[in-house]
Amino acid sequence: MQNQNAPATRPFRLRWLAPCLATLLAAGCASVATAPPAAPEHAAALAQLEQGQAREAAQRLETLAAGARGTQRNALLADAAFAWQEAGDEARARSLAAQVDPRRVTGASRARLGLLQAEWAIAGNQPANVPALLAGSDPALLGAPLQARWRLAQARGLEATGDAVGAAAARARADAGLQGEARNANREAIERLLAGLDDATLSSRAAALPAGDPLYNFAGRALVRRGLPLPRPFDTAQAWNFDQRAPAAADGYRPPRKLAVLLPLTGQLATAAGPVRDGLLAGYYAERRPRPAITFYDTGGTPAGAQAAYARAVAEGNDFVVGPLGRDEVGAVFAGADAGVSSLALNRGTVAPPPGHLAFSLAPEDDGIVAADYLLAREHRNVLVIAGSDDNGRRAVEAFRTRLQERGGSIAGVVSVGEEPGDVSAQLVQASAAGADAVFLAVRGPQARALAPQLALAGFAARTRVAGSQLTSGTGKAEEDVVLDGIVFPGEAWQARGVAGLPSYSQVSDMLPTARGPAARLFAFGHDAWLITAFLERLLRSSDGELAGATGTLRSDGFGNIVRQPQWSTFREGVVVPVSGGGY
């Protein structure tokens, strides 16, 4: 945004006006006859404000204002009011602000005054007044923290006036100036605003955004989550460097030259690491074209072990790293990762992936998100939730609730159950009477078998029932699982319909214990880790960059995460079968 208050001058006049203008700018005022040359003092006071000395700055600015006139006095009063507010003295700030003529305040002082008044309007539950209060001011004249605050205030005002896209755009511009919880909360707000758009509006608005617009990656992520195409690759894709790799094949195959795999081959996570390792090697050896040298490094399942393994992999010349697997391990590596050696972590870390790094996971939160989108795509917006007591169930339910409510749905009721569910029929009947049009089950197979008859008696047998992937845990006997018929859940494409490059599930599970039962999911996950590694450039730099993986359709979300659209499956006569169409 340009500064609309900058003085306009004609070029031919500048020849003789330049010395006078320089004097005026140095003096910081437009009233030449009466204004003292106070600009250096003004700047020094503002420097105190930026250094956190708000009270000292406020006192100094107010003193300067007492001896100034005209435009300079208005600017000093506006800045003094802002400083007193920052110092916690709102009464003094309001008293000074009331003396300011906004028409005679320009530049950064005008932006601070607008921000001050906008935040007062928000605090007074009058956000619709914010656009008018910010009009005529330019946040680019402020430091990064105040720019972010200005944009957040702007977003509140735009949302209050019904402009959800404008509010999301303002928040996207604020993102770079935020950190920690403030940044997380802002990103959640952007997701909420975009979630309220229908598919056609979201697609058209995303396509209209220019290259480099801060909102594009957020809009693109929303499109990916809905299974919709991107207008163009994510803006972060060009930040990746693939020059060290051999030229890409026609299908996009472009693996690294030397690959390190970090897994907990010993320790408590070793049982989970086995299927992941074997799945990765199955994909690796199925590829007949030149493959990278591959080395496995044992992390021991600890954060320190993961950091040491990563450092060793870098020191030994590997140009790409897959792993580690444990959540705490991933957080440790991401916290100190060398951006020069990129990685694909096999879990969500406690910190976001740094530039040049990705995260791929089978997290329970993903189950909740895709389940909500599945129901919303079928116009189910009032959902009964049945939640297990384990950590996976709780995480899936929380993600489901957030996603459903972001997109205009509601929770008809929550029924919590233990490992052996008792009689919850009264709660189910109550939810049915409240108009619940679907059910989300975040429980394991044995719990679902105990609940299915109660759901049927409460009238839910004919309504859509969706579960998380943990539904298959504890299943496998058709005569027992027949009561689960009709429950839809996110499964693995490999088990449901097969995947190019891998033998059928039945063949592999007969040969490898690490591909049987619950381990099959981790085996498919390991296979997809190889697939992402080998086709990473295609995945990141193509607008249609998706991979048909063993766990589902894989795409980048533009924020360092690989997301998947699962193969939807159900039980039929107690046996898992793919749902026709397989997607949303």
Coordinates of C-alpha atoms in Angstrom, one line a residue:
M1 CA 0.0 0.0 0.0
Q2 CA 1.4 3.4 -0.9
N3 CA 1.4 6.3 1.5
Q4 CA -1.5 8.3 0.3
N5 CA -0.5 11.2 2.6
A6 CA 2.9 11.8 1.0
P7 CA 3.2 15.4 -0.3
A8 CA 2.9 15.7 -4.1
T9 CA 5.4 17.9 -5.9
R10 CA 6.1 18.6 -9.5
P11 CA 9.6 17.6 -10.8
F12 CA 10.5 21.1 -12.1
R13 CA 9.9 22.7 -8.7
L14 CA 12.3 20.2 -7.0
R15 CA 15.3 22.1 -8.4
W16 CA 14.8 25.0 -6.1
L17 CA 12.6 23.4 -3.4
A18 CA 15.0 20.6 -2.5
P19 CA 17.0 22.5 0.2
C20 CA 13.8 23.7 1.8
L21 CA 12.3 20.3 1.8
A22 CA 15.4 18.8 3.4
T23 CA 15.1 21.3 6.2
L24 CA 11.4 20.6 6.7
L25 CA 12.0 16.8 6.8
A26 CA 14.8 17.2 9.3
A27 CA 12.6 19.3 11.4
G28 CA 9.7 16.8 11.2
C29 CA 7.0 19.3 10.8
A30 CA 4.9 21.1 8.1
S31 CA 4.5 24.4 10.0
V32 CA 7.8 26.1 9.2
A33 CA 7.4 29.3 11.1
T34 CA 6.6 27.8 14.5
A35 CA 8.0 24.2 14.7
P36 CA 11.3 23.6 16.3
P37 CA 13.8 21.1 14.8
A38 CA 12.6 18.3 17.0
A39 CA 12.8 15.3 14.6
P40 CA 16.0 13.8 16.2
E41 CA 14.3 13.9 19.7
H42 CA 11.2 12.4 18.2
A43 CA 13.1 9.6 16.6
A44 CA 15.1 8.9 19.9
A45 CA 11.8 8.6 21.8
L46 CA 10.4 6.2 19.3
A47 CA 13.7 4.1 19.5
Q48 CA 13.0 3.9 23.3
L49 CA 9.5 2.6 22.5
E50 CA 10.9 -0.1 20.2
Q51 CA 13.4 -1.1 22.9
G52 CA 10.5 -1.8 25.4
Q53 CA 10.9 1.5 27.4
A54 CA 7.3 2.5 26.8
R55 CA 6.8 4.7 29.8
E56 CA 10.0 6.6 29.3
A57 CA 9.1 7.1 25.6
A58 CA 5.6 8.2 26.5
Q59 CA 6.9 10.9 28.9
R60 CA 9.4 12.1 26.4
L61 CA 7.0 12.3 23.5
E62 CA 4.4 14.1 25.6
T63 CA 7.0 16.6 26.7
L64 CA 8.0 17.2 23.1
A65 CA 4.4 17.7 22.1
A66 CA 3.9 20.4 24.7
G67 CA 6.4 22.6 22.8
A68 CA 5.3 21.8 19.3
R69 CA 2.6 23.1 17.0
G70 CA 0.7 22.0 14.0
T71 CA 1.4 18.8 12.2
Q72 CA 4.4 18.0 14.4
R73 CA 2.3 18.4 17.6
N74 CA -0.3 16.0 16.3
A75 CA 2.3 13.4 15.4
L76 CA 3.9 13.7 18.8
L77 CA 0.6 13.4 20.6
A78 CA -0.4 10.4 18.5
D79 CA 2.8 8.6 19.3
A80 CA 2.6 9.6 23.0
A81 CA -0.9 8.2 23.2
F82 CA 0.4 4.9 21.6
A83 CA 3.3 4.8 24.0
W84 CA 1.1 5.3 27.1
Q85 CA -1.1 2.5 25.9
E86 CA 1.9 0.2 25.6
A87 CA 3.0 1.3 29.1
G88 CA -0.4 0.2 30.4
D89 CA -1.9 3.6 31.1
E90 CA -5.0 3.6 28.9
A91 CA -6.6 6.6 30.5
R92 CA -3.7 8.8 29.7
A93 CA -3.5 7.3 26.2
R94 CA -7.2 8.1 25.5
S95 CA -6.8 11.7 26.9
L96 CA -3.9 12.4 24.5
A97 CA -5.6 10.7 21.5
A98 CA -8.6 12.9 22.0
Q99 CA -6.4 15.9 21.3
V100 CA -5.2 14.6 18.0
D101 CA -6.5 15.7 14.6
P102 CA -6.1 12.5 12.5
R103 CA -6.2 14.6 9.3
R104 CA -2.9 16.2 10.3
V105 CA -1.0 13.0 11.2
T106 CA 0.9 11.2 8.4
G107 CA 3.4 8.4 7.9
A108 CA 4.3 6.0 10.7
S109 CA 2.6 8.1 13.3
R110 CA -0.7 7.8 11.4
A111 CA -0.2 4.0 11.2
R112 CA 0.4 3.8 15.0
L113 CA -2.6 6.0 15.7
G114 CA -4.8 3.8 13.5
L115 CA -3.6 0.7 15.2
L116 CA -4.3 2.2 18.6
Q117 CA -7.8 3.2 17.7
A118 CA -8.5 -0.1 16.0
E119 CA -7.4 -2.1 19.0
W120 CA -9.6 0.0 21.2
A121 CA -12.6 -0.7 18.8
I122 CA -11.9 -4.4 19.0
A123 CA -11.7 -4.3 22.8
G124 CA -14.9 -2.4 22.8
N125 CA -16.6 -5.1 20.7
Q126 CA -16.9 -2.7 17.7
P127 CA -14.6 -4.5 15.2
A128 CA -16.8 -3.3 12.3
N129 CA -15.3 0.2 12.9
V130 CA -11.8 -1.0 12.3
P131 CA -11.5 -0.6 8.5
A132 CA -12.4 3.1 8.7
L133 CA -9.9 3.7 11.6
L134 CA -7.1 2.1 9.6
A135 CA -7.9 3.8 6.4
G136 CA -5.2 6.1 5.1
S137 CA -2.4 4.4 7.1
D138 CA 0.4 2.2 5.8
P139 CA 1.6 -0.7 8.0
A140 CA 4.7 -1.0 5.9
L141 CA 6.1 2.1 7.7
L142 CA 6.0 0.2 11.1
G143 CA 8.4 -2.4 12.5
A144 CA 7.6 -6.1 12.0
P145 CA 5.8 -6.7 15.3
L146 CA 3.6 -3.6 14.9
Q147 CA 3.0 -4.5 11.2
A148 CA 1.7 -7.9 12.4
R149 CA -0.6 -6.3 15.0
W150 CA -1.9 -3.8 12.4
R151 CA -2.7 -6.7 10.0
L152 CA -4.4 -8.7 12.8
A153 CA -6.6 -5.7 13.7
Q154 CA -7.4 -5.3 10.0
A155 CA -8.4 -9.0 9.8
R156 CA -10.7 -8.6 12.7
G157 CA -12.4 -5.6 11.0
L158 CA -12.7 -7.3 7.7
E159 CA -14.2 -10.5 9.2
A160 CA -16.7 -8.4 11.2
T161 CA -17.8 -6.8 7.9
G162 CA -18.3 -10.2 6.2
D163 CA -15.1 -10.3 4.1
A164 CA -13.7 -13.7 5.1
V165 CA -11.2 -13.8 2.2
G166 CA -9.9 -10.3 3.0
A167 CA -9.5 -11.3 6.6
A168 CA -7.6 -14.4 5.8
A169 CA -5.3 -12.4 3.5
A170 CA -4.6 -9.9 6.2
R171 CA -3.8 -12.7 8.6
A172 CA -1.5 -14.3 6.0
R173 CA 0.4 -11.1 5.7
A174 CA 0.8 -10.9 9.5
D175 CA 2.1 -14.5 9.7
A176 CA 5.8 -13.7 9.1
G177 CA 5.8 -11.3 12.1
L178 CA 4.4 -13.8 14.6
Q179 CA 6.0 -16.6 16.6
G180 CA 5.1 -19.4 18.9
E181 CA 1.5 -19.7 20.1
A182 CA 0.5 -16.4 18.5
R183 CA 1.5 -17.8 15.1
N184 CA -0.2 -21.1 15.7
A185 CA -3.4 -19.3 16.7
N186 CA -3.2 -17.0 13.6
R187 CA -2.8 -20.0 11.3
E188 CA -5.7 -21.8 12.9
A189 CA -7.8 -18.6 12.3
I190 CA -6.8 -18.6 8.6
E191 CA -7.8 -22.2 8.3
R192 CA -11.1 -21.5 9.9
L193 CA -11.8 -18.5 7.6
L194 CA -10.9 -20.6 4.5
A195 CA -12.9 -23.6 5.7
G196 CA -16.1 -21.5 5.5
L197 CA -15.7 -21.1 1.7
D198 CA -17.3 -23.6 -0.7
D199 CA -15.1 -25.5 -3.1
A200 CA -15.8 -23.3 -6.1
T201 CA -15.1 -20.0 -4.2
L202 CA -11.9 -21.4 -2.6
S203 CA -10.6 -22.6 -6.0
S204 CA -11.4 -19.4 -7.9
R205 CA -10.0 -17.1 -5.1
A206 CA -6.8 -19.2 -4.9
A207 CA -6.3 -19.1 -8.7
A208 CA -6.7 -15.2 -8.7
L209 CA -3.8 -14.8 -6.1
P210 CA -0.6 -13.5 -7.7
A211 CA 2.7 -15.4 -7.3
G212 CA 4.2 -14.8 -3.9
D213 CA 1.0 -13.7 -2.2
P214 CA 1.2 -14.9 1.4
L215 CA -2.3 -16.3 1.3
Y216 CA -1.7 -18.7 -1.6
N217 CA 0.0 -21.4 0.4
F218 CA -2.8 -21.3 3.0
A219 CA -5.5 -21.5 0.2
G220 CA -3.5 -24.3 -1.5
R221 CA -3.4 -26.3 1.7
A222 CA -7.1 -26.0 2.1
L223 CA -7.5 -27.2 -1.5
V224 CA -5.2 -30.2 -0.9
R225 CA -7.1 -31.2 2.2
R226 CA -10.3 -31.3 0.2
G227 CA -8.7 -33.3 -2.6
L228 CA -9.0 -30.3 -5.0
P229 CA -6.4 -29.4 -7.7
L230 CA -3.9 -26.6 -7.2
P231 CA -3.9 -23.7 -9.7
R232 CA -0.1 -23.7 -9.6
P233 CA 2.6 -25.2 -7.4
F234 CA 3.1 -23.9 -3.9
D235 CA 5.2 -20.8 -3.7
T236 CA 7.7 -22.6 -1.4
A237 CA 8.5 -25.3 -4.0
Q238 CA 11.2 -23.3 -5.7
A239 CA 13.1 -23.0 -2.4
W240 CA 14.1 -26.7 -2.7
N241 CA 17.4 -27.5 -4.5
F242 CA 17.6 -30.7 -6.5
D243 CA 20.7 -29.8 -8.5
Q244 CA 22.8 -32.5 -6.8
R245 CA 20.5 -35.2 -8.1
A246 CA 20.7 -36.8 -11.5
P247 CA 18.3 -35.4 -14.1
A248 CA 14.7 -36.5 -13.7
A249 CA 13.1 -39.3 -15.7
A250 CA 10.0 -38.7 -17.7
D251 CA 7.8 -39.8 -14.8
G252 CA 9.6 -37.6 -12.3
Y253 CA 11.9 -40.2 -10.8
R254 CA 14.8 -38.3 -9.3
P255 CA 16.2 -40.0 -6.2
P256 CA 19.0 -38.6 -4.1
R257 CA 22.6 -39.8 -4.7
K258 CA 23.2 -41.1 -1.2
L259 CA 20.3 -41.9 1.2
A260 CA 20.4 -42.1 5.0
V261 CA 17.5 -43.8 6.9
L262 CA 17.3 -43.0 10.6
L263 CA 15.2 -45.6 12.5
P264 CA 15.1 -46.9 16.1
L265 CA 16.5 -50.3 15.3
T266 CA 17.0 -50.9 19.0
G267 CA 15.0 -49.7 22.0
Q268 CA 11.2 -49.4 22.6
L269 CA 10.3 -48.3 19.1
A270 CA 12.2 -51.1 17.4
T271 CA 9.0 -53.2 16.9
A272 CA 7.5 -50.3 14.9
A273 CA 10.7 -49.7 13.0
G274 CA 10.9 -53.2 11.5
P275 CA 7.8 -52.9 9.3
V276 CA 8.8 -49.4 8.2
R277 CA 12.3 -50.6 7.2
D278 CA 11.0 -53.5 5.3
G279 CA 8.4 -51.5 3.5
L280 CA 11.0 -48.9 2.5
L281 CA 13.3 -51.6 1.2
A282 CA 10.4 -53.3 -0.7
G283 CA 9.9 -50.0 -2.6
Y284 CA 13.6 -49.5 -3.0
Y285 CA 14.3 -52.9 -4.6
A286 CA 11.2 -52.8 -6.7
E287 CA 12.7 -49.9 -8.6
R288 CA 14.9 -51.2 -11.5
R289 CA 16.4 -47.8 -12.4
P290 CA 19.6 -46.5 -10.7
R291 CA 19.1 -46.3 -7.0
P292 CA 21.0 -44.3 -4.4
A293 CA 23.4 -46.0 -1.9
I294 CA 21.4 -46.5 1.2
T295 CA 22.6 -46.6 4.8
F296 CA 20.6 -47.3 8.0
Y297 CA 21.4 -45.5 11.2
D298 CA 20.1 -46.6 14.6
T299 CA 18.6 -43.8 16.7
G300 CA 17.9 -46.0 19.7
G301 CA 14.5 -44.4 20.0
T302 CA 15.8 -41.3 21.9
P303 CA 16.0 -37.6 20.9
A304 CA 19.8 -37.6 21.6
G305 CA 20.2 -40.7 19.6
A306 CA 18.3 -39.2 16.7
Q307 CA 20.4 -36.0 16.8
A308 CA 23.6 -38.1 16.8
A309 CA 22.4 -40.3 13.9
Y310 CA 21.4 -37.2 11.9
A311 CA 24.8 -35.6 12.5
R312 CA 26.6 -38.8 11.5
A313 CA 24.5 -39.1 8.3
V314 CA 25.5 -35.5 7.4
A315 CA 29.1 -36.1 8.2
E316 CA 29.2 -39.2 6.0
G317 CA 28.0 -37.4 2.9
N318 CA 24.4 -38.4 2.6
D319 CA 22.4 -35.8 0.6
F320 CA 19.0 -36.8 1.9
V321 CA 17.7 -38.3 5.2
V322 CA 14.6 -40.3 5.9
G323 CA 13.5 -40.4 9.5
P324 CA 13.6 -40.4 12.4
L325 CA 10.4 -42.2 13.5
G326 CA 9.6 -41.2 17.1
R327 CA 7.8 -37.9 17.7
D328 CA 10.3 -36.6 20.3
E329 CA 13.1 -37.8 17.9
V330 CA 11.7 -35.7 15.1
G331 CA 11.3 -32.6 17.3
A332 CA 15.0 -32.9 18.4
V333 CA 16.3 -33.2 14.8
F334 CA 14.1 -30.4 13.5
A335 CA 15.2 -28.1 16.4
G336 CA 18.8 -28.3 15.2
A337 CA 18.7 -29.6 11.6
D338 CA 21.2 -28.6 9.1
A339 CA 19.2 -27.0 6.3
G340 CA 21.9 -28.1 3.8
V341 CA 20.8 -31.7 4.1
S342 CA 17.1 -32.1 3.7
S343 CA 15.0 -34.7 5.4
L344 CA 11.7 -36.5 5.4
A345 CA 10.7 -37.1 9.0
L346 CA 8.4 -40.1 9.7
N347 CA 6.3 -38.4 12.3
R348 CA 5.0 -35.0 13.4
G349 CA 7.5 -33.2 15.5
T350 CA 7.0 -30.9 18.5
V351 CA 8.1 -28.0 16.2
A352 CA 7.2 -27.3 12.6
P353 CA 9.4 -28.6 9.8
P354 CA 12.2 -26.0 9.1
P355 CA 12.8 -24.9 5.5
G356 CA 14.2 -27.8 3.5
H357 CA 12.6 -30.5 5.6
L358 CA 9.3 -32.4 5.5
A359 CA 7.1 -34.5 7.8
F360 CA 5.1 -37.5 6.8
S361 CA 3.0 -39.3 9.4
L362 CA 0.1 -41.6 10.2
A363 CA -1.0 -39.4 13.0
P364 CA -4.5 -39.8 14.6
E365 CA -5.2 -36.1 13.9
D366 CA -5.2 -37.0 10.2
D367 CA -7.9 -39.6 10.7
G368 CA -10.1 -36.9 12.4
I369 CA -9.6 -34.4 9.7
V370 CA -10.3 -36.7 6.8
A371 CA -13.3 -38.2 8.6
A372 CA -14.8 -34.7 9.1
D373 CA -14.2 -33.9 5.4
Y374 CA -15.8 -37.2 4.3
L375 CA -19.0 -36.4 6.3
L376 CA -19.1 -32.8 5.2
A377 CA -18.8 -33.8 1.5
R378 CA -22.0 -35.8 2.1
E379 CA -23.8 -32.9 3.8
H380 CA -23.7 -34.5 7.3
R381 CA -23.2 -31.6 9.7
N382 CA -24.6 -32.8 13.0
V383 CA -22.5 -35.6 14.2
L384 CA -22.5 -38.0 17.2
V385 CA -18.9 -38.7 18.4
I386 CA -18.0 -41.9 20.2
A387 CA -14.6 -41.5 21.7
G388 CA -12.2 -44.1 23.2
S389 CA -10.2 -43.3 26.2
D390 CA -6.7 -43.9 24.7
D391 CA -4.4 -41.1 23.4
N392 CA -5.1 -41.9 19.7
G393 CA -8.8 -41.7 20.2
R394 CA -8.6 -38.4 22.0
R395 CA -6.3 -36.8 19.4
A396 CA -8.5 -38.0 16.6
V397 CA -11.7 -36.6 18.2
E398 CA -10.1 -33.2 18.9
A399 CA -9.0 -32.9 15.3
F400 CA -12.4 -34.1 14.1
R401 CA -14.2 -31.6 16.2
T402 CA -12.0 -28.7 15.1
R403 CA -12.3 -29.5 11.4
L404 CA -16.1 -30.1 11.6
Q405 CA -16.8 -26.8 13.4
E406 CA -14.4 -24.9 11.1
R407 CA -16.5 -25.9 8.2
G408 CA -19.9 -25.2 9.7
G409 CA -20.7 -28.5 11.3
S410 CA -21.6 -29.3 14.9
I411 CA -21.3 -32.0 17.5
A412 CA -24.6 -33.5 18.5
G413 CA -23.1 -35.3 21.4
V414 CA -20.0 -37.1 22.7
V415 CA -20.1 -40.5 24.2
S416 CA -16.9 -41.6 26.0
V417 CA -16.3 -45.3 26.4
G418 CA -13.6 -47.4 28.0
E419 CA -11.9 -50.6 26.8
E420 CA -15.1 -52.5 27.4
P421 CA -18.0 -50.3 26.6
G422 CA -21.0 -50.7 28.9
D423 CA -24.6 -49.8 28.1
V424 CA -24.6 -46.4 26.5
S425 CA -28.0 -46.8 24.7
A426 CA -29.7 -44.0 26.6
Q427 CA -27.0 -41.5 25.4
L428 CA -27.3 -42.8 21.8
V429 CA -31.1 -42.4 21.8
Q430 CA -30.7 -38.9 23.2
A431 CA -28.2 -38.0 20.4
S432 CA -30.6 -39.5 17.8
A433 CA -33.4 -37.4 19.1
A434 CA -31.2 -34.3 18.9
G435 CA -30.9 -34.9 15.2
A436 CA -27.5 -36.5 14.8
D437 CA -27.3 -37.4 11.1
A438 CA -24.0 -39.4 11.3
V439 CA -21.5 -41.0 13.7
F440 CA -17.8 -40.7 14.1
L441 CA -16.2 -43.6 16.0
A442 CA -12.7 -43.1 17.4
V443 CA -12.4 -46.6 18.9
R444 CA -10.7 -49.9 18.2
G445 CA -12.4 -52.9 16.6
P446 CA -13.4 -54.7 19.8
Q447 CA -15.0 -51.6 21.2
A448 CA -16.8 -51.0 18.0
R449 CA -18.2 -54.6 18.0
A450 CA -19.7 -53.9 21.4
L451 CA -21.2 -50.6 20.3
A452 CA -22.6 -51.6 16.9
P453 CA -25.7 -53.4 18.2
Q454 CA -26.5 -50.4 20.5
L455 CA -26.1 -48.0 17.6
A456 CA -28.5 -50.1 15.5
L457 CA -31.1 -50.2 18.3
A458 CA -30.8 -46.4 18.6
G459 CA -31.6 -45.9 14.9
F460 CA -28.1 -45.3 13.6
A461 CA -27.7 -48.5 11.5
A462 CA -29.1 -46.6 8.4
R463 CA -27.1 -43.4 9.0
T464 CA -23.5 -42.8 7.9
R465 CA -21.0 -44.2 10.3
V466 CA -17.3 -43.3 9.9
A467 CA -14.4 -44.5 12.0
G468 CA -10.7 -43.8 12.4
S469 CA -8.1 -46.2 11.0
Q470 CA -7.7 -47.7 14.5
L471 CA -11.0 -49.5 13.8
T472 CA -9.1 -52.4 12.3
S473 CA -7.0 -52.9 15.4
G474 CA -8.2 -56.1 17.0
T475 CA -10.2 -57.3 13.9
G476 CA -9.5 -60.1 11.4
K477 CA -12.2 -62.7 12.2
A478 CA -15.1 -62.3 9.7
E479 CA -17.5 -64.1 12.0
E480 CA -16.9 -61.5 14.7
D481 CA -16.5 -58.5 12.5
V482 CA -19.7 -58.9 10.6
V483 CA -21.4 -56.6 13.1
L484 CA -19.1 -53.8 11.7
D485 CA -20.6 -54.1 8.2
G486 CA -21.2 -50.6 6.7
I487 CA -18.8 -48.7 8.9
V488 CA -16.5 -46.7 6.7
F489 CA -12.9 -46.0 7.7
P490 CA -9.7 -44.6 6.1
G491 CA -7.6 -47.6 5.0
E492 CA -4.5 -48.3 3.0
A493 CA -4.7 -48.4 -0.8
W494 CA -2.3 -51.3 -1.0
Q495 CA -4.5 -53.6 1.1
A496 CA -7.7 -52.5 -0.6
R497 CA -6.8 -52.4 -4.3
G498 CA -3.1 -52.9 -4.7
V499 CA -0.4 -50.5 -5.7
A500 CA 2.0 -50.4 -8.7
G501 CA 5.4 -51.6 -7.8
L502 CA 4.4 -53.8 -4.9
P503 CA 3.2 -57.4 -4.9
S504 CA -0.3 -57.9 -3.6
Y505 CA -0.9 -57.6 0.2
S506 CA -1.8 -61.3 0.4
Q507 CA 1.5 -62.3 -1.3
V508 CA 3.7 -60.1 0.9
S509 CA 1.9 -60.9 4.1
D510 CA 2.4 -64.6 3.5
M511 CA 6.2 -64.0 3.1
L512 CA 6.9 -61.3 5.7
P513 CA 5.7 -61.2 9.3
T514 CA 6.3 -57.4 9.3
A515 CA 3.6 -57.0 6.7
R516 CA 0.8 -58.8 8.5
G517 CA -2.0 -57.5 10.6
P518 CA -1.5 -54.1 12.2
A519 CA 2.1 -54.0 11.0
A520 CA 0.8 -53.9 7.4
R521 CA 0.0 -50.2 7.8
L522 CA 3.6 -49.4 8.9
F523 CA 4.9 -51.5 6.0
A524 CA 2.9 -49.4 3.5
F525 CA 4.1 -46.3 5.3
G526 CA 7.7 -47.3 4.8
H527 CA 7.1 -48.0 1.1
D528 CA 5.6 -44.5 0.7
A529 CA 8.6 -42.9 2.5
W530 CA 10.8 -44.3 -0.4
L531 CA 8.3 -43.2 -3.0
I532 CA 8.3 -39.6 -1.6
T533 CA 12.1 -39.6 -1.5
A534 CA 12.4 -40.8 -5.1
F535 CA 9.7 -38.5 -6.6
L536 CA 10.2 -35.5 -4.3
E537 CA 10.8 -32.9 -7.0
R538 CA 7.6 -33.9 -8.8
L539 CA 5.6 -33.8 -5.6
L540 CA 6.8 -30.3 -4.7
R541 CA 7.1 -28.5 -8.0
S542 CA 4.0 -29.7 -10.0
S543 CA 0.5 -28.3 -9.4
D544 CA -0.8 -31.9 -10.0
G545 CA 2.2 -33.3 -8.0
E546 CA 0.5 -36.3 -6.4
L547 CA 1.7 -39.8 -5.9
A548 CA -0.4 -43.0 -5.8
G549 CA 1.1 -44.5 -2.6
A550 CA 0.5 -47.6 -0.6
T551 CA -1.2 -45.6 2.2
G552 CA -3.2 -43.4 -0.2
T553 CA -2.8 -40.5 -2.5
L554 CA 0.1 -38.3 -1.4
R555 CA 0.5 -34.6 -1.8
S556 CA 2.4 -31.7 -0.3
D557 CA 0.5 -29.1 1.8
G558 CA 2.9 -26.2 1.2
F559 CA 3.9 -26.1 4.9
G560 CA 6.4 -28.9 5.1
N561 CA 3.9 -31.7 5.5
I562 CA 3.0 -34.6 3.3
V563 CA -0.7 -35.3 3.5
R564 CA -2.6 -38.3 2.2
Q565 CA -6.1 -38.9 0.9
P566 CA -6.8 -42.4 2.1
Q567 CA -8.5 -45.3 0.4
W568 CA -11.9 -45.5 2.1
S569 CA -12.9 -49.0 3.0
T570 CA -15.7 -50.7 4.9
F571 CA -16.6 -54.1 6.2
R572 CA -18.8 -56.4 4.1
E573 CA -19.8 -59.7 5.7
G574 CA -17.0 -59.1 8.2
V575 CA -14.3 -58.6 5.5
V576 CA -12.6 -55.3 4.6
V577 CA -13.4 -54.2 1.1
P578 CA -12.8 -50.8 -0.7
V579 CA -15.5 -48.3 -0.9
S580 CA -16.5 -47.6 -4.5
G581 CA -14.7 -44.5 -5.7
G582 CA -12.3 -44.6 -2.8
G583 CA -12.2 -40.9 -2.1
Y584 CA -14.4 -38.0 -1.1

